[in-house]
JSON list of C-alpha atoms in Angstrom, two decimals:
[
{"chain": "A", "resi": 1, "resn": "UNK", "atom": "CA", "xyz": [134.07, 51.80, 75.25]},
{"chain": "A", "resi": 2, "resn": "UNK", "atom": "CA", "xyz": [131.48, 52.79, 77.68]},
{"chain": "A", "resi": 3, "resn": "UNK", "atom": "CA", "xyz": [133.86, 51.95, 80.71]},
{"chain": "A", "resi": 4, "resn": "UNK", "atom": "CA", "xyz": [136.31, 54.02, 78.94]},
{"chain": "A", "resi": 5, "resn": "UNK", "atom": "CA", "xyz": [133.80, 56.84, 79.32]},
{"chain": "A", "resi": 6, "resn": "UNK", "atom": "CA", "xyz": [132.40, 56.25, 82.45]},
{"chain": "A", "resi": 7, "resn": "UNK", "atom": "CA", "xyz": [136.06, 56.34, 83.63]},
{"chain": "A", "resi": 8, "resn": "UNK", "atom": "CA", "xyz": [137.14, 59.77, 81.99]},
{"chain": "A", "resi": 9, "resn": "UNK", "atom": "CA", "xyz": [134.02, 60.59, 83.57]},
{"chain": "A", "resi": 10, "resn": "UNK", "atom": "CA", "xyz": [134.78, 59.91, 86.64]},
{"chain": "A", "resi": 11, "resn": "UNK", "atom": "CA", "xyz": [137.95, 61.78, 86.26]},
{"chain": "A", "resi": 12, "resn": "UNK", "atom": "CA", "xyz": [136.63, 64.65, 85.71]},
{"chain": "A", "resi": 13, "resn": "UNK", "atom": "CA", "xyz": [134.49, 64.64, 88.59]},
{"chain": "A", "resi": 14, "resn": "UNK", "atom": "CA", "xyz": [137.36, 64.26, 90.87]},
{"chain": "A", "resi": 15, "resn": "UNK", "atom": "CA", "xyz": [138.97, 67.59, 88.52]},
{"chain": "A", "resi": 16, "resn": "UNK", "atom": "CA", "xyz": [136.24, 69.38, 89.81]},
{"chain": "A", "resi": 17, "resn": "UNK", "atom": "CA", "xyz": [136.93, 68.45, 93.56]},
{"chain": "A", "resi": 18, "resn": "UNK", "atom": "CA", "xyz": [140.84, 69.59, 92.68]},
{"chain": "A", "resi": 19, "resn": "UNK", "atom": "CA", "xyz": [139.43, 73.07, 91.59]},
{"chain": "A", "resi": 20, "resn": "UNK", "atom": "CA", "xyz": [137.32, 73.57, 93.94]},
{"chain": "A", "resi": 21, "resn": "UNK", "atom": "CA", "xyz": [139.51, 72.60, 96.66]},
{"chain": "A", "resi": 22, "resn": "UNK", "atom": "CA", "xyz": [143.00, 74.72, 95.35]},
{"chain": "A", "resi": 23, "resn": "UNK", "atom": "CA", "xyz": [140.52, 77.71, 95.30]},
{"chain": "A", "resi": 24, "resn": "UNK", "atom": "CA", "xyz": [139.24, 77.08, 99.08]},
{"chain": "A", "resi": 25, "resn": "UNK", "atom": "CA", "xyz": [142.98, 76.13, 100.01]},
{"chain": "A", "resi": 26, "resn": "UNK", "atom": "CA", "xyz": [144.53, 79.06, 98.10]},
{"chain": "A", "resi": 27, "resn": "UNK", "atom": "CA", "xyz": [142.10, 81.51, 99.38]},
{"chain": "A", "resi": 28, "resn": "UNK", "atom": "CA", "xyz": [142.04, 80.39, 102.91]},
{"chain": "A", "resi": 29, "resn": "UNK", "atom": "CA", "xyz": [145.65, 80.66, 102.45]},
{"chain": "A", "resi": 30, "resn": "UNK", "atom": "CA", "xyz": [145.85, 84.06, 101.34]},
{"chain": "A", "resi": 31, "resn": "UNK", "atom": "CA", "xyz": [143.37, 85.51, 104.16]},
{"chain": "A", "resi": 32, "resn": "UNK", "atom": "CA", "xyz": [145.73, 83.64, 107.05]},
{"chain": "A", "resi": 33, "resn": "UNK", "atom": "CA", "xyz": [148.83, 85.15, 105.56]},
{"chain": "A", "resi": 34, "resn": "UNK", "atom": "CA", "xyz": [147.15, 88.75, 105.37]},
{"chain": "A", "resi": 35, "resn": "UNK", "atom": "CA", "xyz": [145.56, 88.86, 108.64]},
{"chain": "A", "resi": 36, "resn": "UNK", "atom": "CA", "xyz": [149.13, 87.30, 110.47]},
{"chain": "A", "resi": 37, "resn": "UNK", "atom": "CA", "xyz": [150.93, 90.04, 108.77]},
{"chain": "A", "resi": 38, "resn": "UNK", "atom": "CA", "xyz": [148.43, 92.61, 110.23]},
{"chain": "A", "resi": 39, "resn": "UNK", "atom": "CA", "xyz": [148.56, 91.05, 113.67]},
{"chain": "A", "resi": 40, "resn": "UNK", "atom": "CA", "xyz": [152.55, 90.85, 113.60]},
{"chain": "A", "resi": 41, "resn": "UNK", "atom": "CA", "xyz": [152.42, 94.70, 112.73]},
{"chain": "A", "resi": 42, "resn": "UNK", "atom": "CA", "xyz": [149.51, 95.51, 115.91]},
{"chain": "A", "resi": 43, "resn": "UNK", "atom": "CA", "xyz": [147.12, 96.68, 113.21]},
{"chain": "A", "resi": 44, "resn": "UNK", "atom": "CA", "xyz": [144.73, 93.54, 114.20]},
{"chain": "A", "resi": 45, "resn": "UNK", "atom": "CA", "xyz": [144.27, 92.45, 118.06]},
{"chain": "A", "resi": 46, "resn": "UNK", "atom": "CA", "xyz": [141.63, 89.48, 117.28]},
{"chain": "A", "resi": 47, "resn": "UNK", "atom": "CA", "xyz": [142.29, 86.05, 115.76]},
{"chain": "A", "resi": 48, "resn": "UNK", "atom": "CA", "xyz": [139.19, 85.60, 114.18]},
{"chain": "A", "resi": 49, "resn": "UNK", "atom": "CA", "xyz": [139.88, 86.31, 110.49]},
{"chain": "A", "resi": 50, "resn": "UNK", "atom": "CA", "xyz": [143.26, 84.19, 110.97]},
{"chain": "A", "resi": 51, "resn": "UNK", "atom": "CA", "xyz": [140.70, 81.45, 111.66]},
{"chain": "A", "resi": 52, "resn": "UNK", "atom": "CA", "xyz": [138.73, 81.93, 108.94]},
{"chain": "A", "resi": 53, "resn": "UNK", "atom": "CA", "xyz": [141.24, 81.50, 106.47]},
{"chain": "A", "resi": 54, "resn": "UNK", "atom": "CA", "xyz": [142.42, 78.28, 108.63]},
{"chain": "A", "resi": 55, "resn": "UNK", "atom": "CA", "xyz": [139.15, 77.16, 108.52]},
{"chain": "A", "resi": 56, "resn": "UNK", "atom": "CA", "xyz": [139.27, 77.31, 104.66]},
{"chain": "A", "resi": 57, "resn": "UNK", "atom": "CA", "xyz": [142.38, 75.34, 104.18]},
{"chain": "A", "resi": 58, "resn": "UNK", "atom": "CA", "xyz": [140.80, 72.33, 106.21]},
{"chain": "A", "resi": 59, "resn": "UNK", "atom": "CA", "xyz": [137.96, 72.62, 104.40]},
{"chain": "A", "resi": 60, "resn": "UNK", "atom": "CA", "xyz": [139.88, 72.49, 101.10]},
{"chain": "A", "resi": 61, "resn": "UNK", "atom": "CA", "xyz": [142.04, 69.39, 102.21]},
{"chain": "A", "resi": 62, "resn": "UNK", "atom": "CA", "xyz": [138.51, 67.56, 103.93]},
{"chain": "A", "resi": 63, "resn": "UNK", "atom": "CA", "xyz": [136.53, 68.22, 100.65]},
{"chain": "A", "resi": 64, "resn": "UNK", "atom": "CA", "xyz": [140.12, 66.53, 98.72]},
{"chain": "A", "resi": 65, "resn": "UNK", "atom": "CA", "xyz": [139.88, 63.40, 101.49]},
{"chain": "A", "resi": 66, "resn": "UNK", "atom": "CA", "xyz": [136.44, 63.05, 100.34]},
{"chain": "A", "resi": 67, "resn": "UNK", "atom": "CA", "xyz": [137.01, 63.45, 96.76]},
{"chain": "A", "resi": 68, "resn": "UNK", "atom": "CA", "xyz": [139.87, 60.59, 96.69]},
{"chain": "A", "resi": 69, "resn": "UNK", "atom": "CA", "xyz": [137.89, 58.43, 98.76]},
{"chain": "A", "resi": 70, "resn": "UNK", "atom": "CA", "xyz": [134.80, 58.52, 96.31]},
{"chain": "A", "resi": 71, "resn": "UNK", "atom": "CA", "xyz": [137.15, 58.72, 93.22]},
{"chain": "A", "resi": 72, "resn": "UNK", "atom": "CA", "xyz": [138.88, 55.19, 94.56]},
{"chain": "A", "resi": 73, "resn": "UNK", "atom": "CA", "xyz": [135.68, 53.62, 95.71]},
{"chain": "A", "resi": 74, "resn": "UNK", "atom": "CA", "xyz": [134.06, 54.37, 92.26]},
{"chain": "A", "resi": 75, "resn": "UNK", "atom": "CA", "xyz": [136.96, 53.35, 90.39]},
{"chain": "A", "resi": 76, "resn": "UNK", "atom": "CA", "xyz": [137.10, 50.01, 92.56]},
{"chain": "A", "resi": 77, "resn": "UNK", "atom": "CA", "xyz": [133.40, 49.31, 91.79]},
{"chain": "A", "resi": 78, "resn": "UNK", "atom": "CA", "xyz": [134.07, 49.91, 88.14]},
{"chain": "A", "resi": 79, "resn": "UNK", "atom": "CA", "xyz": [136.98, 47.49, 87.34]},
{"chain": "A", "resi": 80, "resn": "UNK", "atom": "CA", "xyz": [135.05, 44.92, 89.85]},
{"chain": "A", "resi": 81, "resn": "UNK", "atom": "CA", "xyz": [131.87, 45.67, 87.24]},
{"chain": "A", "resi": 82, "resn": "UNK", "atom": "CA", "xyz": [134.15, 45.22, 83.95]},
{"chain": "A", "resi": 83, "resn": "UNK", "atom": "CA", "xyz": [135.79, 42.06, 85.02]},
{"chain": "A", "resi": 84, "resn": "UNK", "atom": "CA", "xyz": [132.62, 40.64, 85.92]},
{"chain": "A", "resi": 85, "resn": "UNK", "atom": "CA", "xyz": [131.59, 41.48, 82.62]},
{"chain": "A", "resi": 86, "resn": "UNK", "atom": "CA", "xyz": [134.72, 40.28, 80.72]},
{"chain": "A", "resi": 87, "resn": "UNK", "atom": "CA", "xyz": [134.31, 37.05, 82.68]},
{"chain": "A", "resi": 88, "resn": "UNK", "atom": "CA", "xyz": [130.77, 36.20, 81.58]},
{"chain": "A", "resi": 89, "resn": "UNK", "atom": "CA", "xyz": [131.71, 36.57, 77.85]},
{"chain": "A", "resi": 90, "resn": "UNK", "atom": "CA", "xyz": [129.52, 40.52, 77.96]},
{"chain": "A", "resi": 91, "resn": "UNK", "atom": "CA", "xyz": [132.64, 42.88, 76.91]},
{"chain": "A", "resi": 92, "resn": "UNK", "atom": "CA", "xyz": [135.85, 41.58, 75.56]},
{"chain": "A", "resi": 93, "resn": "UNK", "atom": "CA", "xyz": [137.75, 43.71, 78.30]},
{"chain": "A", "resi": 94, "resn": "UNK", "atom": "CA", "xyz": [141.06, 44.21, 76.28]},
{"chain": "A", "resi": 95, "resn": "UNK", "atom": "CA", "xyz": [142.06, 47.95, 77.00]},
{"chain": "A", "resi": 96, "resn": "UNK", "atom": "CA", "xyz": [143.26, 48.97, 80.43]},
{"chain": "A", "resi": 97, "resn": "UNK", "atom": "CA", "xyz": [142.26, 50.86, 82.30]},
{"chain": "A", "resi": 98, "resn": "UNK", "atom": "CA", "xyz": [145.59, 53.27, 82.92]},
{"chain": "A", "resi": 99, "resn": "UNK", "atom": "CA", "xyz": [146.78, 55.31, 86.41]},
{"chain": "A", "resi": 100, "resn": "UNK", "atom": "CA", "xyz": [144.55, 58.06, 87.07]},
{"chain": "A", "resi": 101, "resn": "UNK", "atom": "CA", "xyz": [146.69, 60.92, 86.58]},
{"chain": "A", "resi": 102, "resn": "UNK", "atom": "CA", "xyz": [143.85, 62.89, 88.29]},
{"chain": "A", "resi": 103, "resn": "UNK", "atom": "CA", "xyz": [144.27, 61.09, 91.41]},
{"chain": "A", "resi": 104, "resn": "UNK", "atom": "CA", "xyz": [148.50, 61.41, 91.12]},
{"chain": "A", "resi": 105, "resn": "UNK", "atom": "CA", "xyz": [147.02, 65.10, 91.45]},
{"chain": "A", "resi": 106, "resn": "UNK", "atom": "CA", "xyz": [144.83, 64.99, 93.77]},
{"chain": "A", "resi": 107, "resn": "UNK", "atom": "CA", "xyz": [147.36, 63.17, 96.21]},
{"chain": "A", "resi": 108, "resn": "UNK", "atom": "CA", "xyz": [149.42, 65.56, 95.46]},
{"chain": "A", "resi": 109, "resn": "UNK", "atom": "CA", "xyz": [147.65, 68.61, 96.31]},
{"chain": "A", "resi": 110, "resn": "UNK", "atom": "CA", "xyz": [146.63, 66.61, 99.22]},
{"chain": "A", "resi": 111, "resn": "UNK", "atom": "CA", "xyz": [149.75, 67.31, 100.51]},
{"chain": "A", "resi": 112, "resn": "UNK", "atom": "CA", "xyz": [150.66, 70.73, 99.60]},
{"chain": "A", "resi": 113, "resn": "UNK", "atom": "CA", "xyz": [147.23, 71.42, 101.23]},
{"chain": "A", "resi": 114, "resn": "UNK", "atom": "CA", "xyz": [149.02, 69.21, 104.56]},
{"chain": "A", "resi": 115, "resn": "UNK", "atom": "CA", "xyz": [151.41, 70.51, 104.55]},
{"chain": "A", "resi": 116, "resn": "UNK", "atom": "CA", "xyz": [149.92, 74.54, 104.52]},
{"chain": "A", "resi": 117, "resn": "UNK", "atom": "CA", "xyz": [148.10, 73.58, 107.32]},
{"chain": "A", "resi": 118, "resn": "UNK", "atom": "CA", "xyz": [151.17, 72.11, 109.31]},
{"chain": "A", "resi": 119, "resn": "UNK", "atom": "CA", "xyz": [153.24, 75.73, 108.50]},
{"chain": "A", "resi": 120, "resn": "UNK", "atom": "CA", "xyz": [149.98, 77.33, 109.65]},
{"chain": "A", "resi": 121, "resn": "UNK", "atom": "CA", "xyz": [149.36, 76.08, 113.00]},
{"chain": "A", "resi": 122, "resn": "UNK", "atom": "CA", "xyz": [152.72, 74.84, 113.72]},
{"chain": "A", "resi": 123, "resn": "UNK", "atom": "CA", "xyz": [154.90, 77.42, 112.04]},
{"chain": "A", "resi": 124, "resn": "UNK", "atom": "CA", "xyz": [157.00, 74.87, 110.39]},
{"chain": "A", "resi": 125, "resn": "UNK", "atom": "CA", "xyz": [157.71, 73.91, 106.66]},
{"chain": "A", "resi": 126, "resn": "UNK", "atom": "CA", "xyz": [157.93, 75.50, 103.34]},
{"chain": "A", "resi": 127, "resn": "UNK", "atom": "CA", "xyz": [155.37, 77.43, 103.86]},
{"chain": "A", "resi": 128, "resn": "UNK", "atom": "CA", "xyz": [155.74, 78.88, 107.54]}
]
């Protein structure tokens, strides 16, 4: 039961990383659409807040690389932990433990958030 827990818990960590990361790749998003417009119309000369926003979406996807990366590592250490467990008669280890929806996700918004960046600097995909 307490692996159970420990496991939701850890789930909802990684949610956190999926909020805060949509918000940062949204938002970075959102400022490097506004200021292109403005520099396609000569309004804006400099780059700088176009970068910004840029900056924002890799910051979003790094913090998600990071996220996943703990998330799995944790997740690793935590089955490795139970079976040991289950092995020397501690737990009786009879639930699973299921696919992280989370992660599916996360993985997911991994690559909306790669492929943003790709129609950014490339001017290419969905979202160019």
């Amino acid at each position: 039961m307490s692996f159970q827990r420990t496991r939701m818990s850890a789930d909802r960590t990684l949610m956190s990383v999926i909020r805060t990361s949509l918000s940062l790749i949204g938002f970075g998003f959102t400022i490097f659409q506004f200021f292109q417009k403005l520099r396609e119309a000569g309004t804006l000369t400099s780059g700088s807040p176009r970068n910004f926003g840029l900056a924002l979406v890799y910051l979003g996807v790094g913090m998600l690389v990071v996220g996943i990366i703990y998330h799995l590592q944790f997740m690793q250490g935590l089955r490795q932990e139970r079976a040991e467990m289950t092995k020397a008669g501690l737990i009786h280890g009879q639930s699973v433990f299921p696919t992280s929806l989370t992660l599916i996700v996360a993985v997911l918004l991994l690559l909306v958030g790669l492929i943003a960046i790709m129609g950014m600097t490339l001017n290419v995909g969905p979202f160019a």
